[in-house]
Short mmCIF file of C-alpha atoms and ligand atoms in Angstrom, two decimals:
data_model
loop_
_atom_site.label_atom_id
_atom_site.label_comp_id
_atom_site.label_asym_id
_atom_site.label_seq_id
_atom_site.Cartn_x
_atom_site.Cartn_y
_atom_site.Cartn_z
CA MET T 1 5.97 -14.92 -63.31
CA GLU T 2 9.09 -16.96 -63.97
CA LEU T 3 11.61 -15.38 -66.26
CA ALA T 4 13.83 -16.72 -69.04
CA ILE T 5 16.56 -14.52 -70.44
CA VAL T 6 17.69 -14.95 -74.03
CA ILE T 7 20.99 -13.31 -75.00
CA LEU T 8 21.63 -12.92 -78.72
CA ALA T 9 25.28 -13.39 -79.61
CA ALA T 10 25.36 -15.07 -82.98
CA GLY T 11 26.31 -12.11 -85.16
CA LYS T 12 29.67 -11.88 -86.90
CA GLY T 13 30.96 -8.56 -85.68
CA THR T 14 32.81 -7.86 -88.93
CA ARG T 15 33.78 -4.34 -87.90
CA MET T 16 35.84 -5.55 -84.96
CA ARG T 17 38.29 -6.90 -87.57
CA SER T 18 39.27 -9.67 -85.22
CA ASP T 19 39.74 -13.43 -84.97
CA LEU T 20 38.08 -13.23 -81.59
CA PRO T 21 34.25 -13.29 -81.71
CA LYS T 22 32.92 -9.80 -80.98
CA VAL T 23 31.10 -10.72 -77.74
CA ALA T 24 34.32 -12.26 -76.37
CA HIS T 25 36.18 -8.94 -76.57
CA PRO T 26 36.89 -7.73 -73.05
CA LEU T 27 35.44 -4.69 -71.39
CA ALA T 28 37.12 -3.99 -68.04
CA GLY T 29 38.98 -7.28 -68.41
CA LYS T 30 35.85 -9.42 -68.87
CA PRO T 31 34.23 -10.48 -72.14
CA MET T 32 31.25 -8.32 -73.09
CA LEU T 33 29.05 -11.41 -73.09
CA GLY T 34 30.31 -12.18 -69.56
CA HIS T 35 28.98 -8.81 -68.38
CA VAL T 36 25.58 -9.51 -69.91
CA ILE T 37 25.45 -13.04 -68.41
CA ASP T 38 26.37 -11.63 -64.97
CA THR T 39 23.64 -9.01 -65.24
CA ALA T 40 21.19 -11.72 -66.31
CA ARG T 41 22.18 -13.82 -63.28
CA ALA T 42 21.49 -10.85 -61.01
CA LEU T 43 17.82 -11.11 -62.03
CA SER T 44 17.68 -14.75 -60.79
CA PRO T 45 15.86 -16.03 -63.88
CA GLY T 46 14.65 -19.62 -64.31
CA SER T 47 17.04 -19.97 -67.24
CA ILE T 48 19.54 -18.06 -69.34
CA CYS T 49 19.93 -19.06 -72.97
CA VAL T 50 22.74 -17.69 -75.15
CA VAL T 51 22.21 -17.89 -78.90
CA PHE T 52 25.57 -18.37 -80.56
CA GLY T 53 26.48 -18.97 -84.18
CA HIS T 54 29.27 -17.15 -85.87
CA GLY T 55 32.62 -18.45 -84.62
CA GLY T 56 30.99 -21.69 -83.44
CA ASP T 57 31.89 -22.94 -79.99
CA ARG T 58 34.74 -20.39 -79.78
CA VAL T 59 32.32 -18.12 -77.89
CA GLN T 60 31.64 -20.88 -75.33
CA ARG T 61 35.34 -21.46 -74.87
CA GLU T 62 36.08 -17.77 -74.41
CA VAL T 63 33.11 -17.18 -72.11
CA PRO T 64 32.63 -20.42 -70.21
CA ALA T 65 29.37 -20.54 -68.24
CA THR T 66 27.93 -23.83 -67.04
CA ASP T 67 24.64 -22.38 -65.77
CA VAL T 68 23.74 -21.18 -69.27
CA ILE T 69 21.95 -23.00 -72.08
CA TRP T 70 23.77 -22.61 -75.39
CA ALA T 71 21.50 -22.60 -78.45
CA GLU T 72 23.12 -22.65 -81.85
CA GLN T 73 21.90 -20.50 -84.71
CA ALA T 74 23.81 -22.09 -87.55
CA GLU T 75 22.88 -19.41 -90.09
CA GLN T 76 22.32 -15.79 -89.07
CA LEU T 77 18.93 -15.21 -90.63
CA GLY T 78 17.93 -12.31 -88.39
CA THR T 79 17.08 -11.43 -84.80
CA GLY T 80 13.63 -13.08 -84.98
CA HIS T 81 15.17 -16.30 -86.23
CA ALA T 82 17.81 -16.09 -83.47
CA VAL T 83 15.18 -15.87 -80.71
CA ALA T 84 13.31 -18.78 -82.31
CA GLN T 85 16.40 -20.96 -81.80
CA ALA T 86 16.21 -20.34 -78.05
CA MET T 87 12.48 -21.06 -77.62
CA PRO T 88 12.67 -24.89 -77.53
CA HIS T 89 15.13 -24.61 -74.62
CA ILE T 90 13.05 -22.45 -72.31
CA SER T 91 9.74 -22.91 -70.53
CA GLU T 92 9.30 -19.82 -68.33
CA GLU T 93 6.28 -17.53 -68.73
CA VAL T 94 8.18 -14.32 -69.50
CA VAL T 95 11.06 -13.95 -71.97
CA LEU T 96 13.56 -11.08 -71.78
CA ILE T 97 15.78 -10.56 -74.81
CA LEU T 98 19.24 -9.06 -74.33
CA TYR T 99 22.30 -8.68 -76.60
CA GLY T 100 25.83 -9.93 -76.07
CA ASP T 101 27.19 -6.74 -77.61
CA VAL T 102 25.18 -4.39 -75.36
CA PRO T 103 27.30 -4.93 -72.26
CA LEU T 104 26.35 -2.15 -69.84
CA ILE T 105 22.63 -2.75 -69.36
CA ARG T 106 21.98 -2.60 -65.59
CA ALA T 107 20.06 -5.13 -63.52
CA GLU T 108 18.11 -2.33 -61.77
CA THR T 109 16.82 -1.07 -65.11
CA LEU T 110 15.88 -4.58 -66.22
CA ARG T 111 14.05 -5.43 -62.98
CA ASP T 112 11.67 -2.53 -63.48
CA PHE T 113 11.43 -3.31 -67.19
CA VAL T 114 10.47 -6.96 -66.74
CA SER T 115 7.93 -6.12 -64.02
CA ARG T 116 5.82 -4.35 -66.66
CA VAL T 117 5.15 -7.51 -68.65
CA GLN T 118 1.61 -8.84 -68.32
CA PRO T 119 -0.26 -11.52 -70.28
CA ASP T 120 -1.53 -8.64 -72.47
CA THR T 121 1.50 -6.31 -72.26
CA LEU T 122 4.96 -6.33 -73.85
CA ALA T 123 7.80 -4.15 -72.56
CA LEU T 124 9.98 -2.48 -75.19
CA MET T 125 13.06 -0.43 -74.39
CA THR T 126 13.31 2.69 -76.52
CA LEU T 127 15.41 5.83 -76.55
CA GLU T 128 15.00 9.36 -77.90
CA MET T 129 18.07 10.31 -79.90
CA ALA T 130 19.10 13.62 -81.41
CA ASP T 131 20.77 11.69 -84.20
CA PRO T 132 18.93 8.36 -84.54
CA GLY T 133 21.24 7.01 -87.27
CA ALA T 134 20.27 3.62 -88.70
CA TYR T 135 18.36 2.31 -85.69
CA GLY T 136 14.86 0.88 -86.04
CA ARG T 137 12.22 3.60 -85.59
CA ILE T 138 9.33 3.46 -83.09
CA VAL T 139 6.03 4.24 -84.84
CA ARG T 140 3.29 5.57 -82.55
CA ASN T 141 -0.33 6.42 -83.38
CA ALA T 142 -2.08 9.75 -82.78
CA GLU T 143 -2.77 8.74 -79.16
CA GLY T 144 0.92 8.01 -78.65
CA ALA T 145 0.51 4.23 -78.46
CA VAL T 146 3.33 2.19 -80.01
CA GLN T 147 2.15 0.54 -83.23
CA ALA T 148 5.26 -0.91 -84.85
CA ILE T 149 9.02 -0.82 -85.32
CA VAL T 150 10.24 0.02 -88.78
CA GLU T 151 13.82 -0.88 -89.63
CA TYR T 152 15.82 2.03 -91.05
CA LYS T 153 16.37 0.29 -94.38
CA ASP T 154 12.61 -0.26 -94.74
CA ALA T 155 11.60 3.19 -93.51
CA ASP T 156 10.12 6.00 -95.60
CA ALA T 157 11.23 9.64 -95.17
CA THR T 158 8.61 10.42 -92.50
CA GLN T 159 9.58 7.34 -90.49
CA LYS T 160 13.26 8.15 -90.81
CA ALA T 161 12.49 11.53 -89.20
CA ILE T 162 11.29 9.77 -86.01
CA ARG T 163 13.80 10.22 -83.21
CA GLU T 164 12.57 7.47 -80.89
CA ILE T 165 14.53 4.30 -81.65
CA ASN T 166 14.39 0.61 -80.80
CA THR T 167 17.21 -0.43 -78.47
CA GLY T 168 16.42 -4.09 -79.23
CA ILE T 169 15.71 -4.99 -75.58
CA LEU T 170 12.30 -6.59 -75.33
CA ALA T 171 10.35 -8.56 -72.73
CA CYS T 172 7.14 -10.42 -73.48
CA PRO T 173 4.90 -13.29 -72.46
CA ARG T 174 6.33 -16.52 -73.76
CA ALA T 175 2.92 -17.62 -75.05
CA PHE T 176 2.83 -14.61 -77.36
CA LEU T 177 6.33 -15.26 -78.77
CA ASP T 178 5.47 -18.93 -79.33
CA GLN T 179 2.72 -17.99 -81.74
CA ALA T 180 4.29 -14.83 -83.22
CA LEU T 181 7.79 -16.05 -84.15
CA PRO T 182 6.62 -18.73 -86.62
CA LYS T 183 4.63 -16.05 -88.46
CA LEU T 184 7.65 -13.83 -89.19
CA SER T 185 8.60 -13.40 -92.82
CA SER T 186 11.84 -12.31 -94.43
CA ASN T 187 10.06 -10.24 -96.99
CA ASN T 188 11.89 -6.97 -96.25
CA ALA T 189 14.82 -4.83 -97.36
CA GLN T 190 17.41 -7.08 -95.69
CA GLY T 191 15.76 -10.46 -96.36
CA GLU T 192 15.92 -11.23 -92.61
CA TYR T 193 13.48 -12.51 -90.02
CA TYR T 194 13.10 -9.34 -87.95
CA LEU T 195 12.27 -9.74 -84.28
CA THR T 196 10.98 -6.19 -84.48
CA ASP T 197 8.00 -7.33 -86.58
CA VAL T 198 6.44 -8.96 -83.51
CA ILE T 199 5.48 -5.49 -82.24
CA ALA T 200 2.95 -4.86 -85.03
CA MET T 201 1.68 -8.44 -84.59
CA ALA T 202 1.14 -7.85 -80.87
CA VAL T 203 -0.77 -4.64 -81.57
CA ALA T 204 -2.94 -6.47 -84.12
CA ASP T 205 -3.68 -9.08 -81.43
CA GLY T 206 -4.86 -6.34 -79.07
CA LEU T 207 -1.78 -6.37 -76.82
CA THR T 208 -0.30 -3.21 -75.36
CA ILE T 209 3.32 -2.11 -75.83
CA ASP T 210 4.82 -0.45 -72.78
CA ALA T 211 7.76 1.60 -74.09
CA VAL T 212 10.33 2.17 -71.34
CA GLN T 213 13.52 4.24 -71.37
CA PRO T 214 16.74 3.20 -69.64
CA SER T 215 17.95 5.31 -66.70
CA PHE T 216 21.14 6.12 -68.64
CA PRO T 217 21.52 6.14 -72.44
CA TRP T 218 24.83 4.23 -72.24
CA GLU T 219 23.01 1.20 -70.84
CA VAL T 220 21.71 0.43 -74.31
CA ASP T 221 24.82 1.35 -76.30
CA GLY T 222 25.96 -1.47 -78.55
CA VAL T 223 29.47 -2.27 -79.69
CA ASN T 224 30.21 -2.74 -83.37
CA ASP T 225 33.87 -1.71 -83.48
CA ARG T 226 36.80 -1.10 -81.16
CA VAL T 227 36.17 2.64 -81.06
CA GLN T 228 32.71 2.07 -79.56
CA LEU T 229 34.17 -0.55 -77.21
CA ALA T 230 36.78 1.92 -75.95
CA ARG T 231 34.06 4.53 -75.39
CA LEU T 232 32.01 2.12 -73.32
CA GLU T 233 35.11 1.12 -71.39
CA ARG T 234 35.50 4.77 -70.32
CA VAL T 235 31.81 4.97 -69.37
CA TYR T 236 32.17 1.82 -67.29
CA GLN T 237 35.30 3.13 -65.57
CA GLN T 238 33.65 6.46 -64.79
CA VAL T 239 30.75 4.60 -63.19
CA GLN T 240 33.15 2.48 -61.09
CA ALA T 241 35.11 5.54 -59.98
CA GLU T 242 31.93 7.40 -59.01
CA ALA T 243 30.66 4.43 -56.99
CA LEU T 244 33.97 4.32 -55.09
CA MET T 245 33.91 8.06 -54.47
CA ARG T 246 30.35 7.82 -53.12
CA ASP T 247 31.60 5.11 -50.74
CA GLY T 248 34.19 7.51 -49.31
CA VAL T 249 37.22 6.89 -51.52
CA THR T 250 39.32 9.79 -52.81
CA VAL T 251 40.06 9.16 -56.46
CA MET T 252 42.72 11.67 -57.51
CA ASP T 253 41.58 11.51 -61.13
CA PRO T 254 38.50 9.42 -62.02
CA ALA T 255 39.73 9.34 -65.62
CA ARG T 256 42.93 7.61 -64.54
CA LEU T 257 41.55 4.74 -62.47
CA ASP T 258 40.83 1.32 -63.97
CA VAL T 259 38.74 -1.28 -62.19
CA ARG T 260 38.76 -4.71 -63.78
CA GLY T 261 37.01 -6.88 -61.25
CA ASN T 262 35.28 -6.56 -57.89
CA VAL T 263 36.72 -3.93 -55.65
CA ARG T 264 35.73 -3.17 -52.07
CA CYS T 265 37.23 -0.11 -50.41
CA GLY T 266 36.91 1.20 -46.87
CA GLN T 267 36.46 4.87 -46.03
CA ASP T 268 39.16 7.45 -46.67
CA VAL T 269 41.11 5.28 -49.04
CA VAL T 270 43.13 7.41 -51.46
CA LEU T 271 43.79 6.14 -54.98
CA ASP T 272 46.37 8.17 -56.85
CA ILE T 273 46.52 8.33 -60.63
CA ASN T 274 46.92 5.28 -62.87
CA THR T 275 45.80 2.81 -60.25
CA VAL T 276 44.74 -0.47 -61.87
CA LEU T 277 42.65 -2.78 -59.69
CA VAL T 278 42.17 -6.29 -61.08
CA GLY T 279 40.17 -9.32 -59.91
CA GLU T 280 39.03 -9.54 -56.30
CA VAL T 281 40.49 -6.59 -54.43
CA ASP T 282 39.80 -5.63 -50.81
CA ILE T 283 41.24 -2.35 -49.60
CA ALA T 284 40.60 -1.43 -45.97
CA ALA T 285 40.03 2.04 -44.55
CA ARG T 286 42.72 4.74 -44.78
CA VAL T 287 44.91 2.85 -47.22
CA THR T 288 46.74 5.03 -49.73
CA ILE T 289 47.83 3.77 -53.14
CA GLY T 290 50.46 5.86 -54.90
CA PRO T 291 50.65 6.59 -58.63
CA ASN T 292 51.03 3.76 -61.19
CA CYS T 293 50.23 0.77 -59.00
CA LEU T 294 48.76 -2.56 -60.08
CA ILE T 295 46.76 -4.30 -57.37
CA ARG T 296 45.48 -7.74 -58.41
CA ASN T 297 43.59 -10.29 -56.31
CA ALA T 298 44.86 -8.75 -53.12
CA ARG T 299 43.85 -7.65 -49.63
CA ILE T 300 45.35 -4.55 -48.09
CA GLY T 301 44.87 -3.88 -44.37
CA GLU T 302 43.85 -0.65 -42.67
CA GLY T 303 46.19 2.30 -42.82
CA SER T 304 48.75 0.70 -45.11
CA HIS T 305 50.59 2.67 -47.76
CA ILE T 306 51.45 1.32 -51.18
CA GLU T 307 53.89 3.75 -52.75
CA ALA T 308 54.32 4.62 -56.42
CA ASN T 309 54.98 2.02 -59.12
CA SER T 310 54.33 -1.04 -57.00
CA VAL T 311 52.70 -4.34 -57.97
CA VAL T 312 50.68 -6.21 -55.35
CA ASP T 313 49.61 -9.48 -56.96
CA GLY T 314 47.93 -12.35 -55.12
CA ALA T 315 49.21 -10.94 -51.85
CA VAL T 316 47.86 -10.04 -48.44
CA VAL T 317 49.17 -6.87 -46.84
CA GLY T 318 48.36 -6.43 -43.14
CA GLU T 319 47.60 -3.23 -41.26
CA ASP T 320 49.96 -0.24 -41.21
CA CYS T 321 52.40 -1.72 -43.69
CA HIS T 322 54.61 0.22 -46.07
CA VAL T 323 55.17 -1.14 -49.57
CA GLY T 324 57.27 0.42 -52.33
CA PRO T 325 57.96 2.56 -54.18
CA PHE T 326 58.89 0.04 -56.91
CA ALA T 327 58.06 -3.10 -54.93
CA ARG T 328 56.69 -6.31 -56.40
CA LEU T 329 54.68 -8.60 -54.14
CA ARG T 330 53.91 -11.81 -56.01
CA PRO T 331 51.35 -14.52 -55.22
CA GLY T 332 51.60 -16.09 -51.80
CA THR T 333 53.15 -13.04 -50.16
CA GLU T 334 51.75 -12.09 -46.77
CA LEU T 335 52.84 -9.09 -44.77
CA ALA T 336 51.95 -8.98 -41.09
CA ALA T 337 51.08 -5.70 -39.38
CA GLY T 338 53.68 -2.97 -39.64
CA ALA T 339 55.95 -4.78 -42.10
CA ARG T 340 57.91 -2.75 -44.64
CA VAL T 341 58.95 -3.76 -48.14
CA GLY T 342 60.90 -1.13 -50.00
CA ASN T 343 62.19 -0.36 -53.47
CA PHE T 344 63.24 -3.04 -55.92
CA VAL T 345 62.19 -5.84 -53.61
CA GLU T 346 60.48 -8.90 -55.06
CA THR T 347 58.70 -11.40 -52.83
CA LYS T 348 56.98 -14.68 -53.68
CA LYS T 349 55.30 -17.20 -51.34
CA THR T 350 56.83 -15.37 -48.43
CA LEU T 351 55.47 -14.52 -45.00
CA ILE T 352 56.96 -11.40 -43.49
CA GLY T 353 56.34 -11.12 -39.76
CA PRO T 354 55.13 -8.10 -37.79
CA GLY T 355 57.42 -5.09 -37.95
CA SER T 356 59.99 -6.78 -40.17
CA LYS T 357 61.80 -4.71 -42.78
CA VAL T 358 63.00 -5.64 -46.25
CA ASN T 359 63.83 -2.24 -47.54
CA HIS T 360 66.01 -2.46 -50.62
CA LEU T 361 67.00 -4.55 -53.65
CA THR T 362 66.05 -8.01 -52.42
CA TYR T 363 64.46 -11.26 -53.60
CA LEU T 364 62.62 -13.41 -51.08
CA GLY T 365 60.99 -16.60 -52.36
CA ASP T 366 59.52 -19.51 -50.37
CA ALA T 367 60.54 -17.81 -47.14
CA THR T 368 59.13 -17.14 -43.70
CA LEU T 369 60.37 -14.25 -41.61
CA GLY T 370 59.50 -13.81 -37.94
CA ARG T 371 58.89 -10.49 -36.25
CA ASP T 372 61.25 -7.49 -36.33
CA VAL T 373 63.63 -9.09 -38.79
CA ASN T 374 65.90 -6.75 -40.71
CA VAL T 375 66.88 -7.87 -44.20
CA GLY T 376 69.73 -5.81 -45.64
CA ALA T 377 69.98 -4.47 -49.16
CA GLY T 378 70.72 -6.96 -51.89
CA THR T 379 69.74 -10.09 -49.96
CA ILE T 380 68.72 -13.07 -52.09
CA THR T 381 67.05 -16.32 -51.09
CA CYS T 382 68.50 -18.90 -53.48
CA ASN T 383 65.35 -21.01 -53.44
CA TYR T 384 65.57 -22.83 -56.76
CA ASP T 385 68.04 -25.36 -58.15
CA GLY T 386 66.48 -25.38 -61.59
CA VAL T 387 64.01 -28.12 -60.69
CA ASN T 388 63.05 -27.93 -57.00
CA LYS T 389 62.09 -25.08 -54.71
CA PHE T 390 63.44 -24.90 -51.15
CA GLU T 391 62.45 -22.90 -48.10
CA THR T 392 64.24 -20.30 -46.04
CA HIS T 393 63.27 -19.59 -42.43
CA ILE T 394 64.42 -16.50 -40.59
CA GLY T 395 63.63 -16.20 -36.86
CA ASP T 396 62.48 -13.19 -34.84
CA ASN T 397 64.91 -10.29 -34.54
CA ALA T 398 67.41 -11.82 -36.95
CA PHE T 399 69.60 -9.41 -38.92
CA ILE T 400 70.70 -10.31 -42.43
CA GLY T 401 73.64 -8.20 -43.58
CA SER T 402 73.59 -6.62 -47.01
CA ASN T 403 74.35 -8.58 -50.15
CA SER T 404 73.89 -11.98 -48.53
CA SER T 405 72.81 -15.13 -50.37
CA LEU T 406 70.75 -17.53 -48.30
CA VAL T 407 71.06 -20.89 -50.04
CA ALA T 408 67.87 -22.82 -49.26
CA PRO T 409 66.94 -25.01 -47.54
CA VAL T 410 68.39 -22.99 -44.71
CA SER T 411 67.30 -21.33 -41.51
CA VAL T 412 68.62 -18.41 -39.56
CA GLY T 413 67.74 -18.61 -35.86
CA SER T 414 66.10 -15.92 -33.75
CA GLY T 415 68.40 -13.08 -32.90
CA ALA T 416 71.12 -14.40 -35.22
CA THR T 417 73.17 -12.12 -37.45
CA VAL T 418 74.53 -12.78 -40.92
CA GLY T 419 77.58 -10.72 -41.88
CA ALA T 420 77.31 -8.66 -45.04
CA GLY T 421 78.27 -10.42 -48.25
CA SER T 422 77.85 -13.91 -46.81
CA VAL T 423 76.81 -16.98 -48.76
CA VAL T 424 74.91 -18.91 -46.12
CA THR T 425 74.63 -22.63 -46.85
CA LYS T 426 74.28 -23.98 -43.30
CA ASP T 427 71.71 -23.21 -40.64
CA VAL T 428 72.68 -20.36 -38.33
CA PRO T 429 71.92 -21.08 -34.64
CA GLU T 430 70.03 -18.57 -32.51
CA LYS T 431 71.91 -15.41 -31.58
CA GLU T 432 75.13 -16.45 -33.38
CA LEU T 433 76.98 -14.47 -36.03
CA ALA T 434 77.56 -16.19 -39.35
CA VAL T 435 80.23 -14.79 -41.65
CA ALA T 436 80.74 -16.67 -44.87
CA ARG T 437 82.90 -14.65 -47.21
CA SER T 438 86.54 -14.65 -48.24
CA LYS T 439 88.85 -12.87 -45.89
CA GLN T 440 90.13 -9.45 -46.84
CA ARG T 441 93.84 -9.17 -47.70
CA ASN T 442 95.63 -5.83 -47.53
CA LEU T 443 98.89 -5.60 -49.55
CA SER T 444 101.15 -3.03 -48.02
CA GLY T 445 103.55 -1.21 -50.32
CA TRP T 446 101.51 -2.03 -53.41
CA GLN T 447 101.52 0.77 -56.00
CA ARG T 448 98.76 1.74 -58.34
CA PRO T 449 100.11 2.16 -61.90
CA SER T 450 100.57 5.84 -62.76
CA SER T 451 100.04 7.26 -66.26
CA THR T 452 103.74 7.94 -66.73
CA SER T 453 104.74 4.35 -65.88
CA GLN T 454 101.93 3.09 -68.21
CA GLU T 455 103.19 5.17 -71.15
CA ALA T 456 106.67 3.86 -70.53
CA SER T 457 105.52 0.24 -70.53
CA GLN T 458 103.37 0.77 -73.67
CA LYS T 459 106.33 2.24 -75.47
CA ALA T 460 108.42 -0.74 -74.41
CA SER T 461 105.82 -3.22 -75.75
CA GLN T 462 105.62 -1.35 -79.11
CA ASP T 463 109.36 -1.49 -79.48
CA ALA T 464 109.46 -5.15 -78.63
CA PRO T 465 106.04 -6.93 -78.59
CA ALA T 466 105.98 -9.17 -75.53
CA ALA T 467 103.54 -11.07 -73.29
CA GLY T 468 101.42 -9.20 -70.66
CA GLN T 469 102.87 -7.79 -67.51
CA PRO T 470 103.08 -10.37 -64.75
CA GLY T 471 101.93 -9.91 -61.17
CA ASP T 472 99.65 -6.92 -61.80
CA THR T 473 96.60 -7.77 -59.60
CA SER T 474 94.93 -4.40 -60.19
CA ARG T 475 94.01 -5.15 -63.76
CA GLN T 476 90.57 -6.64 -63.04
CA GLY T 477 88.16 -6.38 -65.95
CA GLU T 478 90.85 -6.12 -68.56
CA GLN T 479 91.51 -9.80 -68.98
C1 UD1 E 1 18.59 -4.39 -84.45
C2 UD1 E 1 17.10 -4.08 -84.53
C3 UD1 E 1 16.93 -2.57 -84.61
C4 UD1 E 1 17.58 -1.89 -83.44
C5 UD1 E 1 19.03 -2.31 -83.31
C6 UD1 E 1 19.59 -1.82 -82.02
C7 UD1 E 1 16.11 -5.97 -85.68
C8 UD1 E 1 15.56 -6.48 -86.96
N1 UD1 E 1 16.56 -4.72 -85.68
O1 UD1 E 1 19.15 -3.95 -85.66
O2 UD1 E 1 15.55 -2.24 -84.64
O3 UD1 E 1 17.47 -0.49 -83.55
O4 UD1 E 1 19.17 -3.76 -83.31
O5 UD1 E 1 20.99 -2.10 -82.02
O6 UD1 E 1 16.07 -6.68 -84.69
N2 UD1 E 1 21.90 -11.45 -84.08
C9 UD1 E 1 21.91 -12.82 -83.98
N3 UD1 E 1 21.49 -13.55 -85.05
C10 UD1 E 1 21.07 -12.98 -86.20
C11 UD1 E 1 21.09 -11.58 -86.30
C12 UD1 E 1 21.51 -10.85 -85.20
O7 UD1 E 1 22.27 -13.38 -82.96
O8 UD1 E 1 20.70 -13.72 -87.11
C13 UD1 E 1 22.36 -10.67 -82.92
C14 UD1 E 1 23.63 -9.92 -83.21
O9 UD1 E 1 24.74 -10.66 -82.80
C15 UD1 E 1 23.47 -8.65 -82.39
C16 UD1 E 1 21.98 -8.45 -82.30
O10 UD1 E 1 21.39 -9.69 -82.65
O11 UD1 E 1 23.93 -8.83 -81.08
C17 UD1 E 1 21.46 -7.35 -83.23
O12 UD1 E 1 21.79 -7.70 -84.54
P1 UD1 E 1 22.17 -6.61 -85.61
O13 UD1 E 1 22.38 -7.25 -86.90
O14 UD1 E 1 23.24 -5.74 -85.06
O15 UD1 E 1 20.80 -5.79 -85.65
P2 UD1 E 1 20.63 -4.35 -86.21
O16 UD1 E 1 20.56 -4.42 -87.67
O17 UD1 E 1 21.62 -3.47 -85.58
CA1 CA E 2 23.62 -3.61 -84.18
#
């Protein structure tokens, strides 16, 4: 039977105390509603319809999805009324109702759940709770068959004592909903059209209610405030960490790993504490990631090591590379096999050839380096004139001395050497040495001022205020 999924997301979410609509608040870097839509997609339904209302089209802007039908519920008159707004937009035989603020429901659980729906059977997700709070209560008859849901505010003392609650997730034949929804009334404690009232109607029509429990209680946890959101974030992260560990990843502390995207890891990867993995991340076998690293939209090749406090963002790291500690690889960086990028090195749109080393205190932007290049400490590619970006090319086996500025566009040929402290503005031919710095002068016989001569001169200037001492070249920094 073809499936339509309706996601309710029209509520206000007052307790978030936020300008952002509740369902747009991120969990693991993605709006809660985005998680629910992705889970819905995983079931390959005929259509997905999101009922929005409070906050208007802000929800659509924050959670853009073109394969979704957006149905507006202008006034929030209750969950039954909300589902009724979706009905004109869908035509499938089975309707599954989910919630934009119940983000961790799993596709596996829903597949089994939906499969229980028959022309004469509704599936209702319920949960036994030690402390059932203000949830709707599941009323069963003496034979244990579900008869009705009673909302907490409408419940009597006996009903309030029931510990089986309504999670809200419901799947039923569309034909049944079509005739039941128009019959709902708002004659109840909250003056709302309760979706939950369709259960008693179904029973009166001779239908059966199949009450199903989720595999994990957290799948049906809703978010009303930021405390609950933070709790679910931790649940989500624990699940991600456990999945990685089962795939052969060592996670030094599952409580200090954050996955905000889609992460694929090979075997024997080691993730040290405070690793944050964002977006699409591919980590090959035997890679180690040191403490406090951010890896975003990146690929890291087999056996590479990313040392502590490094950022790998929009970059591709080849096999057996060494990055960090304290390195920052920005978008467009590619490291070939065996390359090394050390501390306080920033790279952007830069290809670093096999075995090349950029070990300390360097900025490389818009650059290509061949194989076995050595870039000395403090090297800068001057790639930007304030408006335009220019490229730097460095050939195989070139050696760039420390503290050099390579003023792009410029190229350094294969096997060429740049003397330390050079400002290179012209291309350097293959194998040649370029030295571009002022020549050193040594002044013989020059004397450093001693404290006794200084006191004498100070005394002289107090006695007779005069202009500064001439010819004293040692006084750098005092002018
Ligand atoms: C609802 C159920 C209750 C269940 C609980 C589980 C009803 C009448 N009650 O109660 O049995 O135990 O969920 O959390 O269904 N919404 C709309 N439009 C509306 C009203 C609500 O889109 O007019 C959406 C909300 O955004 C929210 C969801 O429906 O995502 C549930 O609404 P809420 O008001 O939280 O229902 P509860 O009173 O918690
Ligand atoms: Ca609720």
